[in-house]
mmCIF file of C-alpha atoms and ligand atoms in Angstrom:
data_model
loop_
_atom_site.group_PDB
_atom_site.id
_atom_site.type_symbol
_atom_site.label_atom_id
_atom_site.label_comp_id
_atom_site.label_asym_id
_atom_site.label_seq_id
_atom_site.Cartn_x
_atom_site.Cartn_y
_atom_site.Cartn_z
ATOM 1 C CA UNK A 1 0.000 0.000 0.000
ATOM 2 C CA UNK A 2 0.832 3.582 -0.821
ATOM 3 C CA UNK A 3 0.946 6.000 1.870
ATOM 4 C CA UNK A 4 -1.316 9.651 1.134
ATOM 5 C CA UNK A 5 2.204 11.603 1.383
ATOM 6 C CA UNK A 6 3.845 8.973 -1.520
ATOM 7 C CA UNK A 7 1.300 9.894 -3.648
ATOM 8 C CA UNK A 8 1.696 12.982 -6.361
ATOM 9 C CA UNK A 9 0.218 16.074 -5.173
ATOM 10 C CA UNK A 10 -3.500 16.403 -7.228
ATOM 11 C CA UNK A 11 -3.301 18.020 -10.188
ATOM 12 C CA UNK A 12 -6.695 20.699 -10.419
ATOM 13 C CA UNK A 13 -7.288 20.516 -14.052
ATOM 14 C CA UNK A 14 -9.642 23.223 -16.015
ATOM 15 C CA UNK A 15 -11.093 23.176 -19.288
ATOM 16 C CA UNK A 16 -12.344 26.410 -20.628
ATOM 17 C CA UNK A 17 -14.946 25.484 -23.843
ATOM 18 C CA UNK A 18 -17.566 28.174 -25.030
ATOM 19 C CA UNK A 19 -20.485 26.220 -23.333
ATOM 20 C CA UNK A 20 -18.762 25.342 -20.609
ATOM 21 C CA UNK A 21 -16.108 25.154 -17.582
ATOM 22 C CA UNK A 22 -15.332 22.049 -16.196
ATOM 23 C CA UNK A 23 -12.675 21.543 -13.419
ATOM 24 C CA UNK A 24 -10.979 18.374 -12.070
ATOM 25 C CA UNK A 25 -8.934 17.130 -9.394
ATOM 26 C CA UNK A 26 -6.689 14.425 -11.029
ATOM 27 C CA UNK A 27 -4.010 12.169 -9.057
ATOM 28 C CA UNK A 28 -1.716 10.412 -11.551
ATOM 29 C CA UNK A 29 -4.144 9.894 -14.106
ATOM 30 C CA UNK A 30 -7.195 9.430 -12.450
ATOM 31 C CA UNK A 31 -10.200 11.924 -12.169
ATOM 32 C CA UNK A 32 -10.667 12.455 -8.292
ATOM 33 C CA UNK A 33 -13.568 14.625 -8.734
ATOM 34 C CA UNK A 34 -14.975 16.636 -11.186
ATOM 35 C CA UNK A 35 -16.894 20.023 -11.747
ATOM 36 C CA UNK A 36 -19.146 21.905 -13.799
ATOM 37 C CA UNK A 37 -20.673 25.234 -14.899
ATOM 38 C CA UNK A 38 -22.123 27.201 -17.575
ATOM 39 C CA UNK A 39 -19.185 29.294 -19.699
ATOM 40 C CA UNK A 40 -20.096 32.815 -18.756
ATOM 41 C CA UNK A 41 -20.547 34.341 -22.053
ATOM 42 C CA UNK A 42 -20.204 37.961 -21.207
ATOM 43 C CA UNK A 43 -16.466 39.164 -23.253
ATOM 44 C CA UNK A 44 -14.703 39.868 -19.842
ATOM 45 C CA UNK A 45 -12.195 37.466 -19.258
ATOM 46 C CA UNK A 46 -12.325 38.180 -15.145
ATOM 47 C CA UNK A 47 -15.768 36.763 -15.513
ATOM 48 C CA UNK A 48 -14.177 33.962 -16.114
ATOM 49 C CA UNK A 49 -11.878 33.850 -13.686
ATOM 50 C CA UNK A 50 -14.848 34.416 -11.348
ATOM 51 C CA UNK A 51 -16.452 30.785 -12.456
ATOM 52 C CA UNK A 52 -13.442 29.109 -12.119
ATOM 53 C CA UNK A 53 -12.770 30.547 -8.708
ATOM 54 C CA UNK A 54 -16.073 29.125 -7.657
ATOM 55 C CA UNK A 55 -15.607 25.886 -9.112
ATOM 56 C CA UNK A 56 -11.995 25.280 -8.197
ATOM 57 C CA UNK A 57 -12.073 23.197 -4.159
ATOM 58 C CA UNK A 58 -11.075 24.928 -1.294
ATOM 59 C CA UNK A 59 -8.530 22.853 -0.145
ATOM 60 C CA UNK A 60 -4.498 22.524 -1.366
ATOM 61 C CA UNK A 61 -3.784 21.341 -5.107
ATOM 62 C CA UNK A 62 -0.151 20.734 -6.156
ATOM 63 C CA UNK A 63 -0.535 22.425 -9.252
ATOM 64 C CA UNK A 64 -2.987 23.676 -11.688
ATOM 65 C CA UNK A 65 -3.431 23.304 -15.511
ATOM 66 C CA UNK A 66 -5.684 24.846 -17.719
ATOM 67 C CA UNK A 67 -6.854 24.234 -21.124
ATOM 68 C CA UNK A 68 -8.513 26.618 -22.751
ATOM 69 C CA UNK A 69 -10.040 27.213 -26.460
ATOM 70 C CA UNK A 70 -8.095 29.963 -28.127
ATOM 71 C CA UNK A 71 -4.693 31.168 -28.564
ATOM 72 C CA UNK A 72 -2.131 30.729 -25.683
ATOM 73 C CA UNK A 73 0.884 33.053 -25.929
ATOM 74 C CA UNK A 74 2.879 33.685 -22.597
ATOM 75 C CA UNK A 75 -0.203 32.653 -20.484
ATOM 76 C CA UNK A 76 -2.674 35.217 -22.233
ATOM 77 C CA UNK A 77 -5.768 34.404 -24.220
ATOM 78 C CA UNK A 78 -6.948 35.510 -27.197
ATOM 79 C CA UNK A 79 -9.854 33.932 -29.234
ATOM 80 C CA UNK A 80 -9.047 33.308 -32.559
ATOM 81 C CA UNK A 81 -12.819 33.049 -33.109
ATOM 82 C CA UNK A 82 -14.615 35.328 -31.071
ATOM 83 C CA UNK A 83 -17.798 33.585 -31.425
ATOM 84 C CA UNK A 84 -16.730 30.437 -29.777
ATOM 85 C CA UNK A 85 -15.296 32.207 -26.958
ATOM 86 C CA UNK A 86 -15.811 36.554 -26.500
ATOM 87 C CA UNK A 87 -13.251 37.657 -24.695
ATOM 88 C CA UNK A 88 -10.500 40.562 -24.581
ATOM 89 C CA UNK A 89 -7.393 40.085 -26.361
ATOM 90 C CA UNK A 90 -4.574 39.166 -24.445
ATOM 91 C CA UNK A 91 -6.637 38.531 -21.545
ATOM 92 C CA UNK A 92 -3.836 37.573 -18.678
ATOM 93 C CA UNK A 93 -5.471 34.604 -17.541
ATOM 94 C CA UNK A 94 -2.710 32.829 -16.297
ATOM 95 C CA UNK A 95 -1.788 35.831 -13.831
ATOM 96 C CA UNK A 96 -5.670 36.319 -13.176
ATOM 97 C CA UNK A 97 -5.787 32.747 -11.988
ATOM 98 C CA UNK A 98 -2.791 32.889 -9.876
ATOM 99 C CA UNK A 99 -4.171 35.771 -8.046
ATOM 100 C CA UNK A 100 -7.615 34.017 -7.204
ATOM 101 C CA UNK A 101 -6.202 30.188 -6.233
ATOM 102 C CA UNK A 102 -2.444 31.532 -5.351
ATOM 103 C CA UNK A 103 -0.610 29.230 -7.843
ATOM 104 C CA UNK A 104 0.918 29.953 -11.062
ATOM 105 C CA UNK A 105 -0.900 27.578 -13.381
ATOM 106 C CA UNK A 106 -0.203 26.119 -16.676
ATOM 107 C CA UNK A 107 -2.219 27.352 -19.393
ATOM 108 C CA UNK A 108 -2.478 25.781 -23.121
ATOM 109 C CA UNK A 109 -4.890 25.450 -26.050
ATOM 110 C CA UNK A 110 -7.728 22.911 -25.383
ATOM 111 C CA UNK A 111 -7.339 21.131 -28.735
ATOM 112 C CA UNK A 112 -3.248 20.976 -27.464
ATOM 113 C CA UNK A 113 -3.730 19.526 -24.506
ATOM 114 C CA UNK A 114 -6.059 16.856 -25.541
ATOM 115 C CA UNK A 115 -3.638 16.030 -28.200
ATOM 116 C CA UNK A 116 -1.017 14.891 -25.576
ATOM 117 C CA UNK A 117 -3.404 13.311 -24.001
ATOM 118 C CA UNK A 118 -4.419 11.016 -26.823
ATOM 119 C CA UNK A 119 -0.589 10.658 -27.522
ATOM 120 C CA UNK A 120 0.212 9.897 -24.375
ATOM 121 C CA UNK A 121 -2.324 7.325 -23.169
ATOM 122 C CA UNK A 122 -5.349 7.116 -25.788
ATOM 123 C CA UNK A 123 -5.534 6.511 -29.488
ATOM 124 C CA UNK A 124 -1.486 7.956 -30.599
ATOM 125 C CA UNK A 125 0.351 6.193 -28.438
ATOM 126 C CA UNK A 126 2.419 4.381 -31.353
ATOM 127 C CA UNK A 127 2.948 6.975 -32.906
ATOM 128 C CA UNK A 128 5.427 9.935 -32.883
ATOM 129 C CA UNK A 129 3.819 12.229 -35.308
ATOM 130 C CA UNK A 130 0.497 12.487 -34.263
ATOM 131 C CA UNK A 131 -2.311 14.913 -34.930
ATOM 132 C CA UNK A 132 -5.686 14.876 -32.670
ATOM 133 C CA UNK A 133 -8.346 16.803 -34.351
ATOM 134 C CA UNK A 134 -11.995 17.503 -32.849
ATOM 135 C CA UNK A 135 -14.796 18.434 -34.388
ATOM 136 C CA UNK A 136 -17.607 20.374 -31.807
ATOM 137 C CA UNK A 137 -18.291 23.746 -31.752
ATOM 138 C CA UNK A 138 -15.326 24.843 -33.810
ATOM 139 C CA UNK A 139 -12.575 22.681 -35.265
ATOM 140 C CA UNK A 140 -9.710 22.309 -32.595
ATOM 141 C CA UNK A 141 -6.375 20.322 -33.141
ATOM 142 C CA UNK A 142 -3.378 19.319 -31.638
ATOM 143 C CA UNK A 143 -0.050 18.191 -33.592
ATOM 144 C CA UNK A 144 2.692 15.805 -31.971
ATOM 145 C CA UNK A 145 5.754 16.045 -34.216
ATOM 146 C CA UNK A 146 8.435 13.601 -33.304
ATOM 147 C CA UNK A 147 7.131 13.253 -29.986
ATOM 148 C CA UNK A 148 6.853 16.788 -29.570
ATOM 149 C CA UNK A 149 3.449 18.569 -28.821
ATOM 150 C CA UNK A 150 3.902 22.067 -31.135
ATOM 151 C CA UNK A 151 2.605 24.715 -29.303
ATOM 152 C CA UNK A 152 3.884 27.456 -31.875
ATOM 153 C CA UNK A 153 5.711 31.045 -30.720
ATOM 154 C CA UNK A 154 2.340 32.598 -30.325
ATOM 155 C CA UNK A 155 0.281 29.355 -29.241
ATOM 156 C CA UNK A 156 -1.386 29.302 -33.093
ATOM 157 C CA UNK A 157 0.476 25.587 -34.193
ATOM 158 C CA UNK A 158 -2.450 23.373 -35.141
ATOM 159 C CA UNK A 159 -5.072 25.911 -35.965
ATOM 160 C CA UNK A 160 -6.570 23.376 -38.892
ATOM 161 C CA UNK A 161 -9.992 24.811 -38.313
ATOM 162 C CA UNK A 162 -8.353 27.913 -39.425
ATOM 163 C CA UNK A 163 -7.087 26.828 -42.993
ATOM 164 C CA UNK A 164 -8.400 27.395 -46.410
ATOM 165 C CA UNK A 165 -11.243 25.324 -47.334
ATOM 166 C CA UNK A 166 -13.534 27.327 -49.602
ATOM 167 C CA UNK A 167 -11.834 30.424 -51.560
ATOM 168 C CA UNK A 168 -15.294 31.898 -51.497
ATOM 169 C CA UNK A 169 -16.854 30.581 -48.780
ATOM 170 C CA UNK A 170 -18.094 32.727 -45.974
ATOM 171 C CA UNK A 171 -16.029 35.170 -43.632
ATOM 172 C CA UNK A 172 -14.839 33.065 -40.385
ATOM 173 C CA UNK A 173 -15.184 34.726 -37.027
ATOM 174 C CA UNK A 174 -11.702 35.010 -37.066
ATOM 175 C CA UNK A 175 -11.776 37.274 -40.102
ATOM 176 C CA UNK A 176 -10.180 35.236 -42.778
ATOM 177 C CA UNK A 177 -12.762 33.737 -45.298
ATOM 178 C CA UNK A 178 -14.045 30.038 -46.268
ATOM 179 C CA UNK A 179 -12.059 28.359 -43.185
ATOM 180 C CA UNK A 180 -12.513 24.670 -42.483
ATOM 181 C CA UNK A 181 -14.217 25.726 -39.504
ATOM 182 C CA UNK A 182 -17.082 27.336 -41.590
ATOM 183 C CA UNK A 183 -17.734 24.158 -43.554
ATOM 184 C CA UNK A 184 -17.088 21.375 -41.244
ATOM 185 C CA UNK A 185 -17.468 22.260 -37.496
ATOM 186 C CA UNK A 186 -20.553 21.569 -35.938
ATOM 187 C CA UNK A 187 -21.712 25.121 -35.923
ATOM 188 C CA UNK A 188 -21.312 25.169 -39.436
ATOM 189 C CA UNK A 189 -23.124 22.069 -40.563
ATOM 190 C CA UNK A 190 -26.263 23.452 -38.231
ATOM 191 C CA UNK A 191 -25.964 26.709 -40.315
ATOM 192 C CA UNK A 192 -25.453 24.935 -43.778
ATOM 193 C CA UNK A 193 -28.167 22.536 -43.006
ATOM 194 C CA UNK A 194 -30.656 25.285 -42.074
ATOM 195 C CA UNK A 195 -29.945 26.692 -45.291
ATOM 196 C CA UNK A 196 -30.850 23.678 -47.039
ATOM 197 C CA UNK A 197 -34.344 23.460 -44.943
ATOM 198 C CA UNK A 198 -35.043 26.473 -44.563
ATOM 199 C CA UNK A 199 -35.336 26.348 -40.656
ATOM 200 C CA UNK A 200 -32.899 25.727 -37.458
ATOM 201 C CA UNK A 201 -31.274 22.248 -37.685
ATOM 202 C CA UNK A 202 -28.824 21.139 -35.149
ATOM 203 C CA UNK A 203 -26.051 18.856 -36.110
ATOM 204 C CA UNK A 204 -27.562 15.696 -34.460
ATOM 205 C CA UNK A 205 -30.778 16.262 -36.562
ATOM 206 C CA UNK A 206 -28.471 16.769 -39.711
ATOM 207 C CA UNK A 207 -26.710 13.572 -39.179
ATOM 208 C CA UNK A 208 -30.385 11.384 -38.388
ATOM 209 C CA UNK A 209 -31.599 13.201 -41.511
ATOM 210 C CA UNK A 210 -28.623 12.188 -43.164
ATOM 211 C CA UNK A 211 -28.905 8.336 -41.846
ATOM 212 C CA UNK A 212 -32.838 8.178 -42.936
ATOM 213 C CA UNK A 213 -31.211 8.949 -46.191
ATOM 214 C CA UNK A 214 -32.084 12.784 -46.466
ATOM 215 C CA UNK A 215 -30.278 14.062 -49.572
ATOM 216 C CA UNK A 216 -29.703 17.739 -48.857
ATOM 217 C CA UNK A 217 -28.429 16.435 -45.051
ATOM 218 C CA UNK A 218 -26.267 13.856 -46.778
ATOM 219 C CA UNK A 219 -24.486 16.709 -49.223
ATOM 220 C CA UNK A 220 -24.276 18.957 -46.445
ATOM 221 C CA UNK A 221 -21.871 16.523 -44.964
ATOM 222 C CA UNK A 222 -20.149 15.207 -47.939
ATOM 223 C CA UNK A 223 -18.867 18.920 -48.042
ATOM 224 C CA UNK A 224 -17.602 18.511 -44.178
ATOM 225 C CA UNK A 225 -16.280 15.197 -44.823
ATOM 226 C CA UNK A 226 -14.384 16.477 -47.814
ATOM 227 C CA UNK A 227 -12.998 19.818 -46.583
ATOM 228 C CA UNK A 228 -11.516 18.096 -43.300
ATOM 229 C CA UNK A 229 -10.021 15.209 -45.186
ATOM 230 C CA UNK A 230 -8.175 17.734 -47.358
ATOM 231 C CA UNK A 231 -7.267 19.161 -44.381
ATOM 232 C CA UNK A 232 -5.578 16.284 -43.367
ATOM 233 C CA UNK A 233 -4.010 15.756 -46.317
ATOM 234 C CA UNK A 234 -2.502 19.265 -46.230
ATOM 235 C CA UNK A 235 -1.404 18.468 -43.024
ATOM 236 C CA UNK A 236 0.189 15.448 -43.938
ATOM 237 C CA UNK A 237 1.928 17.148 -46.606
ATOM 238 C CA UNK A 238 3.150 20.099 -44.148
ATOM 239 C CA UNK A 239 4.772 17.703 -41.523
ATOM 240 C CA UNK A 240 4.393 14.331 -42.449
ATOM 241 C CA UNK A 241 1.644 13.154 -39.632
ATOM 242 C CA UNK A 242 1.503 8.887 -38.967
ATOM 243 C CA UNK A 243 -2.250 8.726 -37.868
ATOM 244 C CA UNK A 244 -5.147 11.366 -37.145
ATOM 245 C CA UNK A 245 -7.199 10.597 -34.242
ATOM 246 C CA UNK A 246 -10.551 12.546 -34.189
ATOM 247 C CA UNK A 247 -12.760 13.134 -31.044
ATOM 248 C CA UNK A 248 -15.597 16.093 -30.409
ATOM 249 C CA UNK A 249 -19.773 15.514 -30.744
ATOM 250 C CA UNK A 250 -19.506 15.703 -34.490
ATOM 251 C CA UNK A 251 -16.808 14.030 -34.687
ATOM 252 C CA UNK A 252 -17.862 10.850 -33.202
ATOM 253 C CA UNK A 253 -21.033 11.173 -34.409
ATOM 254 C CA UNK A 254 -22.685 7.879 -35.744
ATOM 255 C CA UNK A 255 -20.821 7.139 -39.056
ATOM 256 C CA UNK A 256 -18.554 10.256 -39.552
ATOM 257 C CA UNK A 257 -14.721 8.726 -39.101
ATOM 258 C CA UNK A 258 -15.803 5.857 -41.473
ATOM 259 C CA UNK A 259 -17.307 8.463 -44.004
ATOM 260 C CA UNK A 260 -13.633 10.483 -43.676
ATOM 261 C CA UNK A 261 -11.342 7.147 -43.517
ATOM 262 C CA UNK A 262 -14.042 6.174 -47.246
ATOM 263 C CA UNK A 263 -13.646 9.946 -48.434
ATOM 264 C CA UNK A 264 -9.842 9.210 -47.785
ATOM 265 C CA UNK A 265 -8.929 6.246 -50.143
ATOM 266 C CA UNK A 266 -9.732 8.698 -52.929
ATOM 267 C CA UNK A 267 -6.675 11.090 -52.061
ATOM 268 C CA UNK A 268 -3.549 9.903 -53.773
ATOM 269 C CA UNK A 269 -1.822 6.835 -52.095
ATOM 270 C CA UNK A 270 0.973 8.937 -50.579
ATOM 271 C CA UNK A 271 -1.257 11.640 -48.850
ATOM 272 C CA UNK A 272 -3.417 8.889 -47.284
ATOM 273 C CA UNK A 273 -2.915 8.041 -43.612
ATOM 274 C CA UNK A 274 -5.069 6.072 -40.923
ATOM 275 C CA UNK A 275 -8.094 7.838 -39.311
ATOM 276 C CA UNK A 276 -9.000 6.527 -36.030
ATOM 277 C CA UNK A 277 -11.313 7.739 -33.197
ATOM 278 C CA UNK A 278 -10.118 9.507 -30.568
ATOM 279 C CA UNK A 279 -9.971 7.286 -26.729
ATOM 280 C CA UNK A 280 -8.818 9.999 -24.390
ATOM 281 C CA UNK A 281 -12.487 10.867 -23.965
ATOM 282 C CA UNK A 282 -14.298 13.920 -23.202
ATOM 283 C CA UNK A 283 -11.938 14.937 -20.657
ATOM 284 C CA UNK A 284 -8.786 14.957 -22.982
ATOM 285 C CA UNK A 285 -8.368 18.582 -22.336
ATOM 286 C CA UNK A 286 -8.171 18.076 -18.248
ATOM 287 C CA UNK A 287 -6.066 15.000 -18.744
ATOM 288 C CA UNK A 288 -3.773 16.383 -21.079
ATOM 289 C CA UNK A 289 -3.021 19.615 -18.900
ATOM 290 C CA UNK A 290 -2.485 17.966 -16.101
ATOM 291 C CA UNK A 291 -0.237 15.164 -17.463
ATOM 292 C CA UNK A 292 1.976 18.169 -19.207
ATOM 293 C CA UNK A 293 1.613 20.030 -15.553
ATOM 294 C CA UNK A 294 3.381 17.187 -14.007
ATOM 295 C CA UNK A 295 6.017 16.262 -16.649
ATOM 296 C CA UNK A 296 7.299 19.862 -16.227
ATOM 297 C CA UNK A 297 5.787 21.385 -19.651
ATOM 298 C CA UNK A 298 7.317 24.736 -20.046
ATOM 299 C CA UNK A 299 6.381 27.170 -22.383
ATOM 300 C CA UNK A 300 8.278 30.135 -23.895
HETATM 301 C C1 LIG B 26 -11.581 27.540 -32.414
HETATM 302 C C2 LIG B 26 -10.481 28.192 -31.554
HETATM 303 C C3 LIG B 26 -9.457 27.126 -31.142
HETATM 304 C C4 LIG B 26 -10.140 25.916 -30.480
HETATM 305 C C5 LIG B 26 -11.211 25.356 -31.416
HETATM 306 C C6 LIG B 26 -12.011 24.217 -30.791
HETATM 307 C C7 LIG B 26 -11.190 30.167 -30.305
HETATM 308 C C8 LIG B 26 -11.889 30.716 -29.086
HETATM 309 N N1 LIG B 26 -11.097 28.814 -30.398
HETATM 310 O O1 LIG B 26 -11.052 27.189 -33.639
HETATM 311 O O2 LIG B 26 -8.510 27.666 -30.272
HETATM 312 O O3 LIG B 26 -9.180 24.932 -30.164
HETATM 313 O O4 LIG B 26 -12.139 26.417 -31.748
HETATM 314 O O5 LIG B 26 -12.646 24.700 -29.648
HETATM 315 O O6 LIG B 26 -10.731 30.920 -31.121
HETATM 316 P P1 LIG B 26 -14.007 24.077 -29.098
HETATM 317 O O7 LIG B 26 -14.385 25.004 -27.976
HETATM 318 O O8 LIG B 26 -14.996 24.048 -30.204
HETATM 319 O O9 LIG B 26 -13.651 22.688 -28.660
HETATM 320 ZN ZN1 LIG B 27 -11.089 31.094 -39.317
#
């Protein structure tokens, strides 16, 4: 038996998402408890700060790790698309959190830290270049290159949502037009479908549509399936990934990795690489920050 002081101190592990905050105590790799609230929606990043303070427990952590959609540079956030997350740019969150729970925390992209968690311990643990891509709200990913996670200078490496899809597509909230993320995120397929039918459709609808054999909801995410599998082949081209490993509601929505790893044997032979569902789970995000927490992560 272990005694309590052997043990690593817990980790308290936060995941900032658009909808919402969720907070966890983690020992080792283990979830020790685990919180919840709405993502307080109001632009003001201390309104933030002001959930997680009343999430976070009131008793000693060892550490604490955030992961957070947006762009991480030097422990400030910035949303690359404001509608997923309002905020001010540059918000200091990582000094605004030290100064409610009194410890400097770690602070990375969501997408990034779920990446190294799925490299570490879920579905790219064979591999040493390794790209975790989820498709929810937006389109978040996380690249492993030679057993690296790539963070970037200013916290933008692995921005796929953010690439080219459509020359003339629509302008992305993050003011560059016809992004993946405006095709093939699950915002995007509600908006495209509701298009097609003329009234609100939310991606789960799309995809039973779709399954009941629906035409318009079948094209709808054809497109999706298309855009991010020439996403991935861009990728592939740009750094050479072994296996993409894709997690997020849409993403592992009934059918959708089979309908990318079908829309993938098209691409030429060389650009084609295996597609797998994600394993770290939904808490990827808490995991990964706190296993980069503990292994001594540091970012420039
Ligand atoms: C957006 C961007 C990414 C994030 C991704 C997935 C913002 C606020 N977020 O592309 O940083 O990783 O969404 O985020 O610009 P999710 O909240 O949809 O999981
Ligand atoms: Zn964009």
């Amino acid at each position: 038996m272990t005694a309590a002081s052997d043990r690593p101190a817990p980790v308290l592990a936060i995941d900032i998402g658009g909808t919402k905050i969720a907070a966890a105590e983690i020992r080792g790799r283990q979830l020790i408890g685990r919180w919840q609230t709405a993502t307080p929606r109001t632009g003001k990043g201390d309104d933030l700060v002001a959930a997680i303070a009343g999430l976070a427990p009131k008793h000693w952590v060892g550490a604490v790790a955030v992961a957070t959609t947006g762009i991480v540079r030097d422990g400030a956030l910035t949303a690359l698309n404001p509608q997923t997350l309002p905020i001010e740019d540059g918000y200091p969150l990582a000094q605004a959190i030290e100064s409610v729970l009194g410890v400097p925390p770690l602070v990375i992209n969501d997408a990034q830290a779920a990446a190294w968690a799925e490299f570490s311990v879920g579905a790219g643990r064979f591999n040493r270049n390794f790209a975790f891509v989820t498709v929810s709200t937006g389109i978040g990913c996380g690249l492993v290159v030679d057993g690296r996670l790539l963070t970037g200078a200013t916290g933008l490496a692995g921005h796929l949502g953010h690439t080219m899809a459509e020359p003339d597509g629509v302008v992305c909230g993050c003011g560059r037009r016809g992004c993946l993320e405006t095709i093939a995120s699950g915002t995007a397929l509600a908006r495209r479908g509701g298009e097609r039918f003329g009234r609100p459709v939310a991606a789960p609808e799309l995809f039973e549509t779709a399954a009941q054999g629906e035409r318009s909801a079948k094209e709808v995410i054809a497109v999706a399936v298309e855009a991010l599998v020439n996403a991935f082949a861009d990728l592939t081209a740009a750094v050479d990934v072994d296996c993409f490993a894709v997690g997020g509601g849409v993403g592992l929505a009934g059918g959708f990795i089979e309908a990318l790893q079908a829309r993938s044997l098209l691409l030429p032979r060389i650009f084609q690489r295996p597609i797998v569902a994600a394993r770290a789970g939904a808490d990827a995000g808490l995991l990964g920050a706190a296993m980069l927490v503990d292994g001594n992560f540091h970012q420039k």
